[in-house]
Coordinates of N, CA and C in Angstrom, one line a residue:
M12 N 0.7 -1.2 0.0 CA -0.1 0.2 0.0 C 1.1 1.2 0.0
K13 N 0.5 2.3 -0.9 CA 1.2 3.5 -0.9 C 0.5 4.5 -0.7
T14 N 0.9 5.4 0.5 CA 0.2 6.9 0.7 C 1.1 7.8 0.9
R15 N 0.7 8.9 1.0 CA 1.7 10.2 1.5 C 2.0 9.7 2.6
F16 N 1.7 9.0 3.9 CA 2.5 8.6 5.0 C 3.3 7.5 4.7
T17 N 3.0 6.5 3.8 CA 4.0 5.7 3.9 C 5.2 6.0 3.3
E18 N 5.1 7.2 2.2 CA 6.2 7.6 1.7 C 7.0 8.5 2.6
L19 N 6.4 9.2 3.4 CA 7.0 10.1 4.6 C 7.7 9.4 5.5
A20 N 7.0 8.3 6.2 CA 7.7 7.5 6.9 C 8.6 6.2 6.6
G21 N 8.5 6.0 5.3 CA 9.3 4.9 4.7 C 8.7 3.4 5.1
V22 N 7.4 3.2 5.5 CA 7.0 2.2 6.1 C 6.0 1.4 4.8
E23 N 5.6 0.1 5.3 CA 4.7 -0.5 4.4 C 3.4 -0.1 4.5
R24 N 2.9 0.2 5.7 CA 1.4 0.3 5.9 C 1.2 1.7 6.4
P25 N 0.0 2.3 6.3 CA -0.3 3.6 7.0 C -0.6 3.6 8.3
I26 N 0.1 3.0 9.3 CA 0.0 3.0 10.6 C 0.9 3.4 11.2
M27 N 0.7 4.4 12.4 CA 1.7 4.9 13.4 C 1.2 4.6 14.5
Q28 N 2.2 3.9 15.4 CA 1.9 3.9 16.9 C 2.2 5.0 17.4
G29 N 1.4 5.7 18.1 CA 1.5 7.2 18.8 C 2.4 6.8 20.1
G30 N 2.9 7.9 20.7 CA 3.4 7.7 21.9 C 2.7 7.6 23.1
M31 N 3.2 6.6 23.8 CA 2.0 6.1 25.0 C 3.0 6.0 26.2
M32 N 2.9 6.8 27.0 CA 3.7 6.7 28.5 C 3.5 5.4 29.1
W33 N 4.9 5.0 29.4 CA 5.3 3.6 30.0 C 4.9 2.4 29.1
V34 N 4.3 2.7 27.8 CA 4.0 1.5 27.0 C 5.1 1.5 25.7
G35 N 5.4 3.0 25.2 CA 6.2 3.1 24.2 C 7.6 2.8 24.3
T36 N 7.7 1.5 24.5 CA 9.3 0.9 24.9 C 9.8 0.2 23.4
A37 N 11.1 0.0 23.6 CA 11.5 -0.7 22.4 C 10.8 -1.8 21.8
E38 N 10.5 -2.7 22.8 CA 9.6 -3.9 22.5 C 8.3 -3.6 21.7
M39 N 7.7 -2.7 22.1 CA 6.4 -2.3 21.3 C 6.7 -1.7 20.0
A40 N 7.6 -0.5 20.0 CA 8.1 0.2 18.8 C 8.5 -0.7 17.8
A41 N 9.5 -1.7 18.2 CA 10.0 -2.5 17.2 C 9.1 -3.6 16.7
A42 N 8.1 -3.9 17.4 CA 7.0 -5.0 17.1 C 6.0 -4.3 15.7
V43 N 5.7 -3.2 16.2 CA 4.8 -2.2 15.3 C 5.5 -2.1 14.0
S44 N 6.9 -1.8 14.2 CA 7.7 -1.4 12.9 C 7.8 -2.7 11.9
A45 N 8.2 -3.9 12.8 CA 8.4 -5.1 12.2 C 7.2 -5.6 11.3
A46 N 6.0 -5.1 11.9 CA 4.7 -5.4 11.1 C 4.5 -4.6 9.9
G47 N 5.4 -3.5 9.7 CA 5.0 -2.7 8.7 C 4.5 -1.1 8.9
G48 N 4.3 -0.9 10.3 CA 3.7 0.2 10.6 C 5.0 0.9 10.8
L49 N 4.9 2.1 11.9 CA 6.0 3.3 12.2 C 5.7 2.9 13.6
G50 N 6.5 2.1 14.5 CA 6.4 2.0 16.0 C 7.2 3.5 16.6
T51 N 6.8 3.8 17.6 CA 7.4 5.1 18.5 C 7.8 4.7 19.9
I52 N 8.9 4.9 20.1 CA 9.6 5.0 21.6 C 9.1 6.4 22.2
T53 N 8.5 6.1 23.4 CA 8.1 7.6 24.2 C 9.4 7.8 24.9
A54 N 9.8 9.1 24.7 CA 11.1 9.5 25.2 C 11.1 9.8 26.7
L55 N 10.0 10.1 27.0 CA 9.9 10.5 28.6 C 9.6 9.3 29.5
T56 N 9.5 8.1 28.7 CA 9.2 6.9 29.6 C 10.6 6.6 30.1
M57 N 11.6 7.0 29.5 CA 13.0 6.8 29.7 C 13.4 8.0 30.8
P58 N 13.8 7.3 32.0 CA 14.2 8.5 32.9 C 15.4 9.6 32.9
T59 N 16.1 9.3 31.8 CA 17.3 10.2 31.1 C 17.3 10.0 29.8
P60 N 17.9 11.1 29.4 CA 18.5 11.0 27.9 C 19.3 9.8 27.4
D61 N 20.2 9.6 28.2 CA 21.1 8.4 28.3 C 20.4 7.0 28.1
E62 N 19.2 7.0 29.0 CA 18.8 5.7 28.8 C 17.8 5.8 27.5
L63 N 17.3 6.9 26.9 CA 16.7 6.9 25.5 C 17.5 6.5 24.6
V64 N 18.8 6.9 24.5 CA 19.8 6.5 23.8 C 19.8 4.7 23.7
K65 N 19.9 4.4 24.8 CA 20.0 2.8 24.9 C 18.8 2.1 24.7
E66 N 17.6 2.9 24.8 CA 16.4 2.3 24.4 C 16.0 2.2 23.0
I67 N 16.5 3.2 22.2 CA 16.7 3.4 20.9 C 17.6 2.3 20.3
A68 N 18.5 1.9 20.7 CA 19.5 0.9 20.4 C 18.9 -0.4 20.6
R69 N 18.3 -0.6 21.6 CA 17.6 -1.8 21.7 C 16.6 -2.2 20.7
A70 N 15.6 -1.2 20.4 CA 14.7 -1.2 19.4 C 15.4 -1.5 18.0
R71 N 16.6 -1.0 17.7 CA 17.1 -1.0 16.5 C 17.7 -2.9 16.3
G72 N 17.9 -3.1 17.6 CA 18.5 -4.6 17.6 C 17.4 -5.3 17.4
M73 N 16.2 -4.8 17.5 CA 15.0 -5.8 17.1 C 14.4 -5.7 15.8
T74 N 14.7 -4.9 15.2 CA 14.2 -4.5 13.6 C 15.1 -3.4 13.0
D75 N 15.0 -3.6 11.6 CA 16.0 -2.8 10.9 C 15.0 -1.7 10.3
K76 N 13.5 -1.8 10.6 CA 12.5 -1.0 10.1 C 12.8 0.4 10.8
P77 N 12.1 1.4 10.2 CA 12.2 2.9 10.9 C 11.4 2.7 12.1
I78 N 12.0 3.7 13.0 CA 11.3 3.9 14.4 C 11.4 5.2 14.5
A79 N 10.1 5.8 15.3 CA 10.2 7.2 15.9 C 10.4 7.3 17.2
V80 N 10.3 8.6 17.5 CA 10.2 9.0 18.8 C 9.4 10.0 19.3
N81 N 8.7 9.8 20.2 CA 7.8 10.9 20.7 C 8.2 11.6 22.0
L82 N 8.2 13.0 21.6 CA 8.7 13.9 22.6 C 7.4 14.5 23.1
T83 N 7.0 14.6 24.2 CA 5.7 15.3 24.6 C 6.3 16.5 25.6
I84 N 5.9 17.7 25.3 CA 6.2 19.1 25.9 C 4.9 19.5 26.7
L85 N 5.2 19.5 28.0 CA 4.0 20.0 28.9 C 4.7 20.8 29.8
P86 N 4.0 22.0 30.1 CA 4.2 22.9 31.0 C 4.4 22.5 32.5
S87 N 5.7 22.6 33.0 CA 5.9 22.3 34.5 C 6.8 23.3 35.0
I88 N 6.7 23.0 36.4 CA 7.6 24.1 37.3 C 9.3 23.7 37.3
N89 N 9.3 22.2 37.2 CA 10.5 21.3 37.0 C 10.5 20.7 35.6
P90 N 10.5 21.2 34.5 CA 10.3 20.3 33.1 C 11.8 19.6 33.0
P91 N 11.4 18.4 32.4 CA 12.6 17.7 31.9 C 13.4 18.2 31.2
P92 N 14.8 17.7 31.1 CA 15.7 18.5 30.2 C 15.7 18.2 28.6
Y93 N 14.4 19.0 28.2 CA 14.0 18.8 26.7 C 15.1 18.9 25.6
A94 N 16.0 19.6 26.0 CA 17.3 19.9 24.9 C 18.2 18.6 25.1
E95 N 18.2 17.9 26.0 CA 19.0 16.9 26.2 C 18.5 15.6 25.6
Y96 N 17.2 15.5 25.7 CA 16.4 14.4 25.1 C 16.4 14.6 23.4
R97 N 16.2 15.9 23.2 CA 16.4 16.3 21.7 C 17.8 15.9 21.3
H98 N 18.7 16.3 22.0 CA 20.0 15.9 21.6 C 20.2 14.5 21.4
A99 N 19.8 13.7 22.3 CA 19.7 12.1 22.2 C 19.0 11.7 21.2
I100 N 18.0 12.2 20.8 CA 17.3 11.8 19.5 C 17.9 12.0 18.2
I101 N 18.5 13.1 18.2 CA 19.3 13.6 17.0 C 20.3 12.5 16.8
E102 N 21.4 12.7 18.0 CA 22.5 11.9 17.8 C 22.3 10.3 17.7
S103 N 21.0 9.9 17.8 CA 20.9 8.4 17.9 C 20.2 8.1 16.4
G104 N 20.3 9.2 15.5 CA 19.8 9.0 14.0 C 18.6 8.6 14.0
I105 N 17.5 9.1 14.6 CA 16.2 8.8 14.4 C 15.9 9.9 13.3
R106 N 15.1 9.6 12.6 CA 14.4 10.2 11.2 C 13.2 10.9 11.3
I107 N 12.4 10.5 12.4 CA 11.0 10.7 12.5 C 10.7 11.0 14.0
V108 N 10.1 12.3 14.4 CA 9.6 12.7 15.7 C 8.5 13.1 15.7
E109 N 7.8 12.5 16.7 CA 6.1 13.0 17.1 C 6.2 13.8 18.0
T110 N 5.9 14.9 18.0 CA 5.8 16.1 19.2 C 4.3 16.1 19.5
A111 N 4.2 16.3 20.6 CA 2.7 16.7 21.4 C 3.0 17.7 22.4
G112 N 1.8 18.3 22.6 CA 1.8 19.1 23.9 C 2.1 20.6 23.5
Y113 N 2.6 21.3 24.6 CA 2.4 22.8 24.9 C 3.6 23.4 24.0
K114 N 3.3 24.3 23.3 CA 4.1 25.2 22.5 C 5.6 24.4 22.1
P115 N 5.4 23.6 20.7 CA 6.4 22.8 20.6 C 7.5 23.6 19.5
Q116 N 7.3 24.7 19.2 CA 7.9 25.5 18.1 C 9.2 25.3 18.1
E117 N 10.0 25.5 19.2 CA 11.5 25.4 19.3 C 11.7 24.0 19.2
H118 N 10.9 23.1 19.5 CA 11.5 21.8 19.1 C 11.4 21.3 17.7
V119 N 10.1 21.7 17.3 CA 10.0 21.4 15.9 C 11.0 22.1 15.1
D120 N 11.4 23.2 15.3 CA 12.5 24.0 14.4 C 13.7 23.3 14.7
H121 N 14.3 22.8 15.9 CA 15.3 22.1 16.0 C 15.3 20.7 15.2
F122 N 14.4 20.0 15.3 CA 14.3 18.7 14.8 C 14.6 18.9 12.9
K123 N 13.6 20.1 12.6 CA 13.6 20.2 11.2 C 15.0 20.9 10.8
A124 N 15.8 21.6 11.4 CA 17.0 22.0 10.9 C 18.2 20.7 11.0
H125 N 17.7 19.7 11.7 CA 18.6 18.3 11.5 C 17.9 17.4 10.6
G126 N 17.0 17.8 9.8 CA 16.5 17.1 8.7 C 15.5 16.0 9.2
I127 N 15.1 16.2 10.3 CA 14.0 14.9 10.7 C 12.8 15.5 10.5
K128 N 11.8 14.5 10.2 CA 10.5 14.7 9.8 C 9.7 14.7 11.3
V129 N 8.8 16.0 11.3 CA 8.1 16.1 12.6 C 6.5 15.7 12.3
I130 N 6.1 14.8 12.9 CA 4.4 14.8 13.1 C 4.3 15.0 14.4
H131 N 3.1 16.2 14.3 CA 2.6 16.5 15.6 C 1.3 16.0 16.0
K132 N 1.1 15.8 17.1 CA 0.1 15.1 17.7 C -0.7 16.3 18.1
C133 N -2.2 16.2 17.6 CA -3.2 17.3 17.9 C -4.5 16.6 18.5
T134 N -5.1 17.6 19.4 CA -6.5 17.2 19.8 C -7.6 17.9 19.4
A135 N -7.3 18.7 18.5 CA -8.2 19.7 17.9 C -7.9 20.2 16.6
V136 N -9.0 20.5 15.8 CA -8.6 20.9 14.5 C -7.6 22.5 14.6
R137 N -7.9 23.1 15.5 CA -7.0 24.4 15.5 C -5.7 24.3 16.0
H138 N -5.3 23.1 16.8 CA -4.0 22.7 17.1 C -3.3 22.3 15.9
A139 N -4.3 21.6 15.0 CA -3.6 20.9 13.7 C -3.2 22.2 12.7
L140 N -4.2 22.9 12.7 CA -4.1 24.4 11.8 C -2.4 25.0 12.4
S141 N -2.4 25.2 13.9 CA -1.4 26.0 14.3 C 0.1 25.1 14.0
A142 N -0.2 23.6 14.1 CA 1.1 22.6 13.7 C 1.5 23.0 12.1
E143 N 0.5 23.2 11.1 CA 0.7 23.3 9.9 C 1.6 25.0 9.8
R144 N 1.1 25.7 10.3 CA 1.7 27.0 10.4 C 3.1 26.8 11.2
M145 N 3.6 26.0 11.8 CA 4.8 25.7 12.5 C 5.7 25.2 11.5
G146 N 5.1 24.4 10.4 CA 5.8 23.7 9.2 C 6.1 22.2 9.6
V147 N 5.4 21.6 10.3 CA 5.4 20.2 10.8 C 5.1 19.3 9.3
D148 N 5.8 18.3 9.3 CA 5.3 17.6 8.2 C 4.1 16.7 8.1
A149 N 3.4 16.2 9.1 CA 2.1 15.9 9.0 C 1.6 16.0 10.5
V150 N 0.3 15.9 10.7 CA -0.2 15.8 12.1 C -1.0 14.5 12.3
S151 N -1.1 14.2 13.5 CA -2.1 12.9 13.9 C -2.9 13.7 14.8
I152 N -4.3 13.0 14.7 CA -5.4 13.4 15.5 C -5.8 12.4 16.3

């Protein structure tokens, strides 16, 4: 099957596993990717950026198919080190990132500057239109 999504993601089937806290691990992502979809590791499920690098490597040891990483940005008094997670994603050679959450422009710009395709997870049409203006490659709703 060939669609705009399969061409964008380099997958066989137009199916993407969205980021899921505590579930989006190497095993789940590799299984979805091996089945022809786009499996997704949830970055913040890993306690540190270094652990994310290891999880990406584990997934790659289970499949040679494309794997994405989800980075959810939430407002917080003590936010996670988002820039370090971004760096881990980029340095690990990930080619597709799913962003989600609050004001992702900085992250979208950074990923795009490194040639990474960005899919932004939206909960409403107005968020999708905002993501389009940010320059994402696709939205998921």
